[in-house]
């Protein structure tokens, strides 16, 4: 049996339903607002990319330069041994 | 069928009933003192984060109030002051109050942790635990010092507010805690001296009934003296200043005078003038607490605008 639109429970629980709706909207607003504040508070917004649950060495400060240095050192050693 | 429907309609809990579970009047003090603790801290907080933090502290306090009402439903039904609370009146089922209390506790603590730091969240969790378990379940019905120990739960909010901003505990936040902690006993015992309570019928030991009114008068003065030291001492920390000290001296002289008058009186004197001094001192105690925290807030504003330099502070 389909629930009729004019069922008395709709009027009886109107206050509660409205309250729950407003609380949920408020909750969404709080989480959204906190996200905006936290992201804008980052000194470098690229830091956000580091929180993707996967290690990404290329995002670590100086990682690319260190890798390049190691490659140069290895190349230099190779030339010396020849 | 009509009767059943009418009965259901009468007992249908509305949002107001659920809100009443959270003890909104107690929440006012919690919000105000937490806000002051947050605003007087030397570290600025983003206004939205500050708003969310105070909301979490208020919701956490409300959740512990709901847990308290769930646990105390049996004695609330006996006492006149509490018989109209949502559970004894039948508006809210005990299980609902427990569920609301637990859910909101977890919600408030987790959100405070995500929004601010682990110390503030930990302090809020401890406050809820202290009020709901240590005070409500354990000590309230077993010792006449219940007011003293329960006061600690109400004293944590400014410390949490301070932790939100600074991420630490310091002498300033400890003294703000101590101010509320030491203020609670004389405030409630002054009330107990002129309100005829039915705590005895409910099996809750109150000092006025277990040790008598003379001992209660002694206790009021005994707690008031260290309270004065704490209140004035706060004025010499980094959050105090000339304005706070001026207000604190006036308020402490006023309150100490009232406590001293209560101590000097006998029950015969008190009955003769319908407990006029006790009533007046109780009202002064409310001004006392709000006055101190209001003065701390004004002092912070004056300091921010460099207006305390005239006093060489």
mmCIF file of C-alpha atoms in Angstrom:
data_model
loop_
_atom_site.group_PDB
_atom_site.id
_atom_site.type_symbol
_atom_site.label_atom_id
_atom_site.label_comp_id
_atom_site.label_asym_id
_atom_site.label_seq_id
_atom_site.Cartn_x
_atom_site.Cartn_y
_atom_site.Cartn_z
ATOM 1 C CA UNK A 1 0.000 0.000 0.000
ATOM 2 C CA UNK A 2 1.456 3.284 -1.044
ATOM 3 C CA UNK A 3 1.928 5.959 1.599
ATOM 4 C CA UNK A 4 -0.532 8.702 0.983
ATOM 5 C CA UNK A 5 0.921 12.184 0.795
ATOM 6 C CA UNK A 6 -1.601 13.456 3.285
ATOM 7 C CA UNK A 7 -0.831 10.776 5.868
ATOM 8 C CA UNK A 8 -1.043 12.187 9.387
ATOM 9 C CA UNK A 9 2.526 11.136 10.193
ATOM 10 C CA UNK A 10 3.738 13.781 7.752
ATOM 11 C CA UNK A 11 2.185 16.566 9.756
ATOM 12 C CA UNK A 12 2.959 14.939 13.109
ATOM 13 C CA UNK A 13 6.644 14.553 12.303
ATOM 14 C CA UNK A 14 7.025 17.733 10.297
ATOM 15 C CA UNK A 15 8.990 19.487 13.036
ATOM 16 C CA UNK A 16 11.357 16.574 13.535
ATOM 17 C CA UNK A 17 11.893 16.078 9.834
ATOM 18 C CA UNK A 18 12.596 19.764 9.307
ATOM 19 C CA UNK A 19 15.013 19.710 12.232
ATOM 20 C CA UNK A 20 16.893 16.673 10.903
ATOM 21 C CA UNK A 21 17.041 18.280 7.443
ATOM 22 C CA UNK A 22 18.502 21.498 8.863
ATOM 23 C CA UNK A 23 21.021 19.555 10.961
ATOM 24 C CA UNK A 24 22.182 17.596 7.915
ATOM 25 C CA UNK A 25 22.491 20.766 5.837
ATOM 26 C CA UNK A 26 24.437 22.342 8.697
ATOM 27 C CA UNK A 27 26.724 19.310 8.860
ATOM 28 C CA UNK A 28 27.437 19.506 5.134
ATOM 29 C CA UNK A 29 28.110 23.239 5.502
ATOM 30 C CA UNK A 30 30.546 22.651 8.358
ATOM 31 C CA UNK A 31 32.501 19.938 6.537
ATOM 32 C CA UNK A 32 32.590 22.032 3.345
ATOM 33 C CA UNK A 33 33.637 25.165 5.235
ATOM 34 C CA UNK A 34 36.369 23.310 7.132
ATOM 35 C CA UNK A 35 37.673 21.848 3.869
ATOM 36 C CA UNK A 36 37.887 25.308 2.294
ATOM 37 C CA UNK A 37 39.603 26.769 5.367
ATOM 38 C CA UNK A 38 42.094 23.908 5.647
ATOM 39 C CA UNK A 39 42.982 23.946 1.936
ATOM 40 C CA UNK A 40 43.364 27.720 1.805
ATOM 41 C CA UNK A 41 45.488 27.514 4.969
ATOM 42 C CA UNK A 42 48.138 25.401 3.242
ATOM 43 C CA UNK A 43 51.280 27.405 2.481
ATOM 44 C CA UNK A 44 51.708 25.447 -0.758
ATOM 45 C CA UNK A 45 48.474 24.098 -2.182
ATOM 46 C CA UNK A 46 50.450 21.289 -3.911
ATOM 47 C CA UNK A 47 50.800 19.737 -0.427
ATOM 48 C CA UNK A 48 47.233 18.586 -0.894
ATOM 49 C CA UNK A 49 48.384 16.164 -3.604
ATOM 50 C CA UNK A 50 50.513 14.303 -1.055
ATOM 51 C CA UNK A 51 47.394 12.991 0.702
ATOM 52 C CA UNK A 52 46.369 10.524 -2.013
ATOM 53 C CA UNK A 53 47.327 7.343 -0.081
ATOM 54 C CA UNK A 54 50.117 6.533 -2.534
ATOM 55 C CA UNK A 55 53.779 7.358 -2.062
ATOM 56 C CA UNK A 56 54.762 9.900 -4.712
ATOM 57 C CA UNK A 57 58.464 10.702 -4.265
ATOM 58 C CA UNK A 58 58.356 13.234 -7.049
ATOM 59 C CA UNK A 59 56.244 15.467 -4.756
ATOM 60 C CA UNK A 60 58.759 15.398 -1.918
ATOM 61 C CA UNK A 61 60.795 18.620 -1.705
ATOM 62 C CA UNK A 62 64.221 18.103 -3.297
ATOM 63 C CA UNK A 63 63.445 14.543 -4.403
ATOM 64 C CA UNK A 64 63.848 15.287 -8.127
ATOM 65 C CA UNK A 65 67.107 17.161 -7.573
ATOM 66 C CA UNK A 66 68.484 14.294 -5.432
ATOM 67 C CA UNK A 67 67.532 11.737 -8.094
ATOM 68 C CA UNK A 68 69.242 13.817 -10.776
ATOM 69 C CA UNK A 69 72.338 14.128 -8.583
ATOM 70 C CA UNK A 70 72.453 10.349 -8.070
ATOM 71 C CA UNK A 71 72.140 9.790 -11.833
ATOM 72 C CA UNK A 72 74.951 12.275 -12.522
ATOM 73 C CA UNK A 73 77.167 10.606 -9.892
ATOM 74 C CA UNK A 74 76.526 7.180 -11.387
ATOM 75 C CA UNK A 75 77.314 8.470 -14.860
ATOM 76 C CA UNK A 76 80.514 10.092 -13.638
ATOM 77 C CA UNK A 77 81.576 6.850 -11.916
ATOM 78 C CA UNK A 78 80.873 4.915 -15.118
ATOM 79 C CA UNK A 79 83.049 7.254 -17.151
ATOM 80 C CA UNK A 80 85.877 7.026 -14.611
ATOM 81 C CA UNK A 81 85.871 3.225 -14.628
ATOM 82 C CA UNK A 82 86.112 3.171 -18.426
ATOM 83 C CA UNK B 1 -7.723 3.377 17.407
ATOM 84 C CA UNK B 2 -8.384 7.073 17.844
ATOM 85 C CA UNK B 3 -7.248 6.846 21.462
ATOM 86 C CA UNK B 4 -4.064 5.082 20.444
ATOM 87 C CA UNK B 5 -3.378 7.716 17.794
ATOM 88 C CA UNK B 6 -4.021 10.550 20.241
ATOM 89 C CA UNK B 7 -1.727 8.961 22.782
ATOM 90 C CA UNK B 8 0.991 8.607 20.145
ATOM 91 C CA UNK B 9 0.535 12.232 19.164
ATOM 92 C CA UNK B 10 0.867 13.355 22.785
ATOM 93 C CA UNK B 11 4.083 11.398 23.317
ATOM 94 C CA UNK B 12 5.684 12.210 19.983
ATOM 95 C CA UNK B 13 9.048 13.767 20.749
ATOM 96 C CA UNK B 14 9.729 17.031 18.965
ATOM 97 C CA UNK B 15 13.083 18.649 18.242
ATOM 98 C CA UNK B 16 12.604 20.788 21.339
ATOM 99 C CA UNK B 17 12.476 17.669 23.520
ATOM 100 C CA UNK B 18 15.724 16.374 22.066
ATOM 101 C CA UNK B 19 17.267 19.831 22.473
ATOM 102 C CA UNK B 20 16.140 19.899 26.127
ATOM 103 C CA UNK B 21 18.134 16.672 26.659
ATOM 104 C CA UNK B 22 21.252 18.722 26.030
ATOM 105 C CA UNK B 23 20.662 21.074 29.003
ATOM 106 C CA UNK B 24 20.715 24.325 26.978
ATOM 107 C CA UNK B 25 21.053 26.543 30.066
ATOM 108 C CA UNK B 26 24.237 24.797 31.137
ATOM 109 C CA UNK B 27 25.419 25.070 27.547
ATOM 110 C CA UNK B 28 25.290 28.889 27.742
ATOM 111 C CA UNK B 29 28.029 28.923 30.388
ATOM 112 C CA UNK B 30 30.031 26.342 28.446
ATOM 113 C CA UNK B 31 29.853 28.338 25.206
ATOM 114 C CA UNK B 32 30.734 31.636 26.872
ATOM 115 C CA UNK B 33 33.729 30.343 28.856
ATOM 116 C CA UNK B 34 35.045 28.242 25.943
ATOM 117 C CA UNK B 35 34.789 31.267 23.662
ATOM 118 C CA UNK B 36 36.690 33.428 26.149
ATOM 119 C CA UNK B 37 39.374 30.732 26.550
ATOM 120 C CA UNK B 38 39.763 30.672 22.781
ATOM 121 C CA UNK B 39 39.754 34.437 22.233
ATOM 122 C CA UNK B 40 42.159 35.414 25.021
ATOM 123 C CA UNK B 41 44.784 32.914 23.826
ATOM 124 C CA UNK B 42 47.883 34.496 22.286
ATOM 125 C CA UNK B 43 47.455 32.500 19.052
ATOM 126 C CA UNK B 44 44.856 33.543 16.494
ATOM 127 C CA UNK B 45 42.358 31.038 15.130
ATOM 128 C CA UNK B 46 40.521 31.174 11.817
ATOM 129 C CA UNK B 47 37.008 32.467 12.672
ATOM 130 C CA UNK B 48 35.281 29.510 11.008
ATOM 131 C CA UNK B 49 37.511 26.990 12.786
ATOM 132 C CA UNK B 50 36.838 28.866 16.030
ATOM 133 C CA UNK B 51 33.090 28.700 15.396
ATOM 134 C CA UNK B 52 33.239 24.957 14.693
ATOM 135 C CA UNK B 53 35.399 24.390 17.783
ATOM 136 C CA UNK B 54 32.966 26.199 20.096
ATOM 137 C CA UNK B 55 30.080 24.326 18.446
ATOM 138 C CA UNK B 56 31.847 21.007 19.106
ATOM 139 C CA UNK B 57 32.487 21.942 22.740
ATOM 140 C CA UNK B 58 28.802 22.925 23.136
ATOM 141 C CA UNK B 59 27.595 19.714 21.463
ATOM 142 C CA UNK B 60 29.990 17.656 23.609
ATOM 143 C CA UNK B 61 28.609 19.343 26.739
ATOM 144 C CA UNK B 62 25.069 18.712 25.480
ATOM 145 C CA UNK B 63 25.890 15.062 24.807
ATOM 146 C CA UNK B 64 27.155 14.589 28.347
ATOM 147 C CA UNK B 65 23.919 16.250 29.547
ATOM 148 C CA UNK B 66 21.903 13.695 27.542
ATOM 149 C CA UNK B 67 23.928 10.837 29.039
ATOM 150 C CA UNK B 68 23.380 12.334 32.494
ATOM 151 C CA UNK B 69 19.612 12.472 31.905
ATOM 152 C CA UNK B 70 19.629 8.866 30.664
ATOM 153 C CA UNK B 71 21.443 7.666 33.774
ATOM 154 C CA UNK B 72 19.504 9.824 36.240
ATOM 155 C CA UNK B 73 16.040 9.199 34.770
ATOM 156 C CA UNK B 74 15.004 7.304 37.923
ATOM 157 C CA UNK B 75 15.803 10.132 40.329
ATOM 158 C CA UNK B 76 14.662 12.853 37.901
ATOM 159 C CA UNK B 77 11.205 11.302 38.090
ATOM 160 C CA UNK B 78 11.196 11.769 41.885
ATOM 161 C CA UNK B 79 12.379 15.380 42.175
ATOM 162 C CA UNK B 80 10.022 18.270 41.431
ATOM 163 C CA UNK B 81 12.723 20.334 39.694
ATOM 164 C CA UNK B 82 13.464 17.579 37.190
ATOM 165 C CA UNK B 83 10.175 15.729 36.816
ATOM 166 C CA UNK B 84 9.354 17.599 33.592
ATOM 167 C CA UNK B 85 12.623 16.644 31.884
ATOM 168 C CA UNK B 86 12.138 14.808 28.561
ATOM 169 C CA UNK B 87 12.655 11.255 29.889
ATOM 170 C CA UNK B 88 10.551 11.331 33.077
ATOM 171 C CA UNK B 89 7.813 13.247 31.235
ATOM 172 C CA UNK B 90 7.698 10.438 28.658
ATOM 173 C CA UNK B 91 8.545 12.633 25.675
ATOM 174 C CA UNK B 92 11.845 10.851 24.977
ATOM 175 C CA UNK B 93 12.627 7.177 25.559
ATOM 176 C CA UNK B 94 15.738 6.387 27.694
ATOM 177 C CA UNK B 95 17.283 4.425 24.821
ATOM 178 C CA UNK B 96 16.904 7.440 22.532
ATOM 179 C CA UNK B 97 18.692 9.667 25.049
ATOM 180 C CA UNK B 98 21.539 7.145 25.352
ATOM 181 C CA UNK B 99 21.868 6.895 21.573
ATOM 182 C CA UNK B 100 21.816 10.672 21.150
ATOM 183 C CA UNK B 101 24.351 11.137 23.951
ATOM 184 C CA UNK B 102 26.796 8.572 22.581
ATOM 185 C CA UNK B 103 26.430 9.657 18.951
ATOM 186 C CA UNK B 104 26.877 13.349 19.675
ATOM 187 C CA UNK B 105 29.855 12.629 21.954
ATOM 188 C CA UNK B 106 31.697 10.776 19.191
ATOM 189 C CA UNK B 107 30.630 13.364 16.602
ATOM 190 C CA UNK B 108 31.839 16.314 18.715
ATOM 191 C CA UNK B 109 35.191 14.766 19.660
ATOM 192 C CA UNK B 110 36.043 13.535 16.145
ATOM 193 C CA UNK B 111 35.040 16.804 14.495
ATOM 194 C CA UNK B 112 37.005 18.834 17.056
ATOM 195 C CA UNK B 113 40.060 16.671 16.352
ATOM 196 C CA UNK B 114 39.706 17.130 12.592
ATOM 197 C CA UNK B 115 39.101 20.872 12.917
ATOM 198 C CA UNK B 116 41.748 21.668 15.537
ATOM 199 C CA UNK B 117 44.129 19.337 17.383
ATOM 200 C CA UNK B 118 44.292 16.124 19.378
ATOM 201 C CA UNK B 119 44.788 17.850 22.751
ATOM 202 C CA UNK B 120 41.544 19.845 22.475
ATOM 203 C CA UNK B 121 39.663 16.725 21.300
ATOM 204 C CA UNK B 122 41.202 14.649 24.099
ATOM 205 C CA UNK B 123 40.214 17.209 26.722
ATOM 206 C CA UNK B 124 36.644 17.277 25.365
ATOM 207 C CA UNK B 125 36.477 13.458 25.445
ATOM 208 C CA UNK B 126 37.750 13.474 29.026
ATOM 209 C CA UNK B 127 35.205 16.150 30.030
ATOM 210 C CA UNK B 128 32.327 14.061 28.635
ATOM 211 C CA UNK B 129 33.663 10.936 30.355
ATOM 212 C CA UNK B 130 34.160 12.840 33.616
ATOM 213 C CA UNK B 131 30.644 14.281 33.690
ATOM 214 C CA UNK B 132 28.792 11.193 32.480
ATOM 215 C CA UNK B 133 30.767 8.455 34.231
ATOM 216 C CA UNK B 134 32.830 9.874 37.111
ATOM 217 C CA UNK B 135 30.219 12.402 38.264
ATOM 218 C CA UNK B 136 26.807 11.047 37.185
ATOM 219 C CA UNK B 137 27.355 7.307 37.539
ATOM 220 C CA UNK B 138 29.889 7.138 40.303
ATOM 221 C CA UNK B 139 30.076 10.112 42.678
ATOM 222 C CA UNK B 140 26.746 11.942 42.489
ATOM 223 C CA UNK B 141 24.920 9.384 44.606
ATOM 224 C CA UNK B 142 27.816 8.399 46.837
ATOM 225 C CA UNK B 143 29.379 11.566 48.322
ATOM 226 C CA UNK B 144 28.168 14.985 49.493
ATOM 227 C CA UNK B 145 31.241 16.434 47.770
ATOM 228 C CA UNK B 146 29.531 15.602 44.439
ATOM 229 C CA UNK B 147 29.131 19.317 43.627
ATOM 230 C CA UNK B 148 32.854 19.904 44.091
ATOM 231 C CA UNK B 149 33.899 17.039 41.818
ATOM 232 C CA UNK B 150 31.146 17.653 39.272
ATOM 233 C CA UNK B 151 32.328 21.246 39.060
ATOM 234 C CA UNK B 152 35.472 20.037 37.290
ATOM 235 C CA UNK B 153 33.405 19.006 34.264
ATOM 236 C CA UNK B 154 32.011 22.532 33.978
ATOM 237 C CA UNK B 155 35.491 24.006 34.420
ATOM 238 C CA UNK B 156 37.115 22.370 31.390
ATOM 239 C CA UNK B 157 35.553 24.443 28.531
ATOM 240 C CA UNK B 158 37.912 27.482 28.778
ATOM 241 C CA UNK B 159 40.847 25.080 28.960
ATOM 242 C CA UNK B 160 39.583 23.363 25.795
ATOM 243 C CA UNK B 161 39.104 26.753 24.099
ATOM 244 C CA UNK B 162 42.694 27.667 24.990
ATOM 245 C CA UNK B 163 43.928 24.278 23.689
ATOM 246 C CA UNK B 164 42.054 24.864 20.419
ATOM 247 C CA UNK B 165 44.100 28.027 19.836
ATOM 248 C CA UNK B 166 47.479 27.083 21.288
ATOM 249 C CA UNK B 167 47.524 23.267 21.201
ATOM 250 C CA UNK B 168 48.811 23.310 24.772
ATOM 251 C CA UNK B 169 47.946 23.655 28.455
ATOM 252 C CA UNK B 170 49.452 26.571 30.355
ATOM 253 C CA UNK B 171 49.199 28.386 33.678
ATOM 254 C CA UNK B 172 46.550 30.685 32.172
ATOM 255 C CA UNK B 173 44.260 27.836 31.155
ATOM 256 C CA UNK B 174 44.828 26.020 34.451
ATOM 257 C CA UNK B 175 43.819 29.165 36.387
ATOM 258 C CA UNK B 176 40.707 29.640 34.209
ATOM 259 C CA UNK B 177 39.828 26.017 35.030
ATOM 260 C CA UNK B 178 40.517 26.639 38.731
ATOM 261 C CA UNK B 179 38.345 29.770 38.724
ATOM 262 C CA UNK B 180 35.235 27.807 37.667
ATOM 263 C CA UNK B 181 36.188 24.773 39.746
ATOM 264 C CA UNK B 182 36.511 26.784 42.977
ATOM 265 C CA UNK B 183 33.466 28.935 42.165
ATOM 266 C CA UNK B 184 31.054 26.011 41.687
ATOM 267 C CA UNK B 185 30.761 24.819 45.325
ATOM 268 C CA UNK B 186 29.930 28.181 46.957
ATOM 269 C CA UNK B 187 27.568 28.980 44.054
ATOM 270 C CA UNK B 188 25.549 25.772 44.436
ATOM 271 C CA UNK B 189 25.684 25.596 48.218
ATOM 272 C CA UNK B 190 24.385 29.171 48.469
ATOM 273 C CA UNK B 191 21.461 27.965 46.333
ATOM 274 C CA UNK B 192 21.037 24.835 48.448
ATOM 275 C CA UNK B 193 20.684 26.983 51.583
ATOM 276 C CA UNK B 194 17.514 28.710 50.369
ATOM 277 C CA UNK B 195 15.906 26.202 48.001
ATOM 278 C CA UNK B 196 14.003 23.379 49.597
ATOM 279 C CA UNK B 197 15.288 20.421 47.632
ATOM 280 C CA UNK B 198 14.068 16.854 47.466
ATOM 281 C CA UNK B 199 17.489 15.363 46.828
ATOM 282 C CA UNK B 200 17.094 13.395 50.052
ATOM 283 C CA UNK B 201 13.956 11.668 48.712
ATOM 284 C CA UNK B 202 15.911 10.736 45.590
ATOM 285 C CA UNK B 203 18.845 9.376 47.591
ATOM 286 C CA UNK B 204 21.331 12.015 46.441
ATOM 287 C CA UNK B 205 23.577 13.135 49.334
ATOM 288 C CA UNK B 206 23.733 16.926 49.462
ATOM 289 C CA UNK B 207 25.975 18.638 51.997
ATOM 290 C CA UNK B 208 23.075 20.594 53.516
ATOM 291 C CA UNK B 209 21.322 17.336 54.358
ATOM 292 C CA UNK B 210 24.227 15.017 55.205
ATOM 293 C CA UNK B 211 26.283 17.441 57.316
ATOM 294 C CA UNK B 212 23.822 20.204 58.096
ATOM 295 C CA UNK B 213 23.500 23.831 57.123
ATOM 296 C CA UNK B 214 26.151 25.155 59.528
ATOM 297 C CA UNK B 215 28.805 22.929 57.970
ATOM 298 C CA UNK B 216 27.605 24.080 54.525
ATOM 299 C CA UNK B 217 28.086 27.713 55.586
ATOM 300 C CA UNK B 218 31.653 26.876 56.716
ATOM 301 C CA UNK B 219 32.329 25.148 53.413
ATOM 302 C CA UNK B 220 31.101 28.171 51.424
ATOM 303 C CA UNK B 221 33.623 30.446 53.139
ATOM 304 C CA UNK B 222 36.361 27.801 52.949
ATOM 305 C CA UNK B 223 36.005 27.549 49.164
ATOM 306 C CA UNK B 224 35.603 31.285 48.691
ATOM 307 C CA UNK B 225 39.037 32.134 50.139
ATOM 308 C CA UNK B 226 41.124 30.098 47.642
ATOM 309 C CA UNK B 227 38.725 31.249 44.920
ATOM 310 C CA UNK B 228 39.751 34.861 45.615
ATOM 311 C CA UNK B 229 43.425 33.889 45.348
ATOM 312 C CA UNK B 230 42.846 32.145 42.014
ATOM 313 C CA UNK B 231 40.785 35.028 40.597
ATOM 314 C CA UNK B 232 43.340 37.670 41.550
ATOM 315 C CA UNK B 233 46.286 35.460 40.536
ATOM 316 C CA UNK B 234 44.837 35.193 37.034
ATOM 317 C CA UNK B 235 45.264 38.971 36.750
ATOM 318 C CA UNK B 236 49.065 38.611 36.917
ATOM 319 C CA UNK B 237 49.333 36.132 34.051
ATOM 320 C CA UNK B 238 49.705 37.037 30.371
ATOM 321 C CA UNK B 239 45.920 37.261 29.906
ATOM 322 C CA UNK B 240 45.377 39.553 32.903
ATOM 323 C CA UNK B 241 45.883 43.269 33.095
ATOM 324 C CA UNK B 242 44.796 46.459 34.851
ATOM 325 C CA UNK B 243 41.178 46.303 33.697
ATOM 326 C CA UNK B 244 40.762 42.645 34.691
ATOM 327 C CA UNK B 245 42.398 43.276 38.071
ATOM 328 C CA UNK B 246 40.131 46.232 38.760
ATOM 329 C CA UNK B 247 37.014 44.189 37.946
ATOM 330 C CA UNK B 248 38.351 41.177 39.876
ATOM 331 C CA UNK B 249 39.023 43.210 43.020
ATOM 332 C CA UNK B 250 35.491 44.674 42.986
ATOM 333 C CA UNK B 251 33.824 41.312 42.290
ATOM 334 C CA UNK B 252 35.899 39.452 44.871
ATOM 335 C CA UNK B 253 35.248 41.972 47.613
ATOM 336 C CA UNK B 254 31.525 41.780 46.766
ATOM 337 C CA UNK B 255 31.402 37.975 46.733
ATOM 338 C CA UNK B 256 33.676 37.504 49.749
ATOM 339 C CA UNK B 257 31.472 39.894 51.707
ATOM 340 C CA UNK B 258 28.441 37.762 50.842
ATOM 341 C CA UNK B 259 30.174 34.484 51.728
ATOM 342 C CA UNK B 260 31.386 35.975 55.003
ATOM 343 C CA UNK B 261 27.855 37.135 55.826
ATOM 344 C CA UNK B 262 26.515 33.628 55.081
ATOM 345 C CA UNK B 263 29.173 32.124 57.347
ATOM 346 C CA UNK B 264 28.311 34.481 60.221
ATOM 347 C CA UNK B 265 24.580 33.791 60.084
ATOM 348 C CA UNK B 266 22.606 31.095 61.809
ATOM 349 C CA UNK B 267 19.585 29.291 60.431
ATOM 350 C CA UNK B 268 17.395 31.382 62.715
ATOM 351 C CA UNK B 269 18.729 34.600 61.131
ATOM 352 C CA UNK B 270 18.304 33.071 57.703
ATOM 353 C CA UNK B 271 14.699 31.993 58.266
ATOM 354 C CA UNK B 272 13.857 35.401 59.770
ATOM 355 C CA UNK B 273 14.573 37.288 56.542
ATOM 356 C CA UNK B 274 13.617 34.490 54.108
ATOM 357 C CA UNK B 275 17.273 33.726 53.324
ATOM 358 C CA UNK B 276 17.861 37.227 51.901
ATOM 359 C CA UNK B 277 21.662 37.097 52.234
ATOM 360 C CA UNK B 278 21.893 33.605 50.703
ATOM 361 C CA UNK B 279 19.690 34.665 47.778
ATOM 362 C CA UNK B 280 21.703 37.834 47.199
ATOM 363 C CA UNK B 281 25.038 35.989 47.353
ATOM 364 C CA UNK B 282 23.771 33.404 44.869
ATOM 365 C CA UNK B 283 22.890 36.167 42.407
ATOM 366 C CA UNK B 284 26.265 37.846 43.024
ATOM 367 C CA UNK B 285 27.981 34.525 42.259
ATOM 368 C CA UNK B 286 26.440 34.535 38.768
ATOM 369 C CA UNK B 287 27.668 38.095 38.122
ATOM 370 C CA UNK B 288 31.000 37.016 39.612
ATOM 371 C CA UNK B 289 31.751 34.313 37.051
ATOM 372 C CA UNK B 290 30.405 36.115 33.994
ATOM 373 C CA UNK B 291 32.142 39.300 35.206
ATOM 374 C CA UNK B 292 35.562 37.643 35.422
ATOM 375 C CA UNK B 293 35.364 36.004 32.011
ATOM 376 C CA UNK B 294 33.865 39.145 30.476
ATOM 377 C CA UNK B 295 36.742 41.171 31.954
ATOM 378 C CA UNK B 296 39.288 38.736 30.488
ATOM 379 C CA UNK B 297 37.690 39.218 27.092
ATOM 380 C CA UNK B 298 37.673 43.021 27.370
ATOM 381 C CA UNK B 299 41.272 42.933 28.583
ATOM 382 C CA UNK B 300 42.239 40.952 25.452
ATOM 383 C CA UNK B 301 40.510 43.543 23.258
ATOM 384 C CA UNK B 302 42.260 46.421 25.083
ATOM 385 C CA UNK B 303 45.590 44.636 24.700
ATOM 386 C CA UNK B 304 44.992 44.062 20.993
ATOM 387 C CA UNK B 305 44.531 47.811 20.532
ATOM 388 C CA UNK B 306 47.470 48.671 22.784
ATOM 389 C CA UNK B 307 45.245 50.367 25.358
ATOM 390 C CA UNK B 308 46.833 48.763 28.425
ATOM 391 C CA UNK B 309 50.142 50.560 27.943
ATOM 392 C CA UNK B 310 48.880 53.580 29.920
ATOM 393 C CA UNK B 311 48.968 51.513 33.064
ATOM 394 C CA UNK B 312 52.536 50.481 32.387
ATOM 395 C CA UNK B 313 51.406 46.860 31.932
#
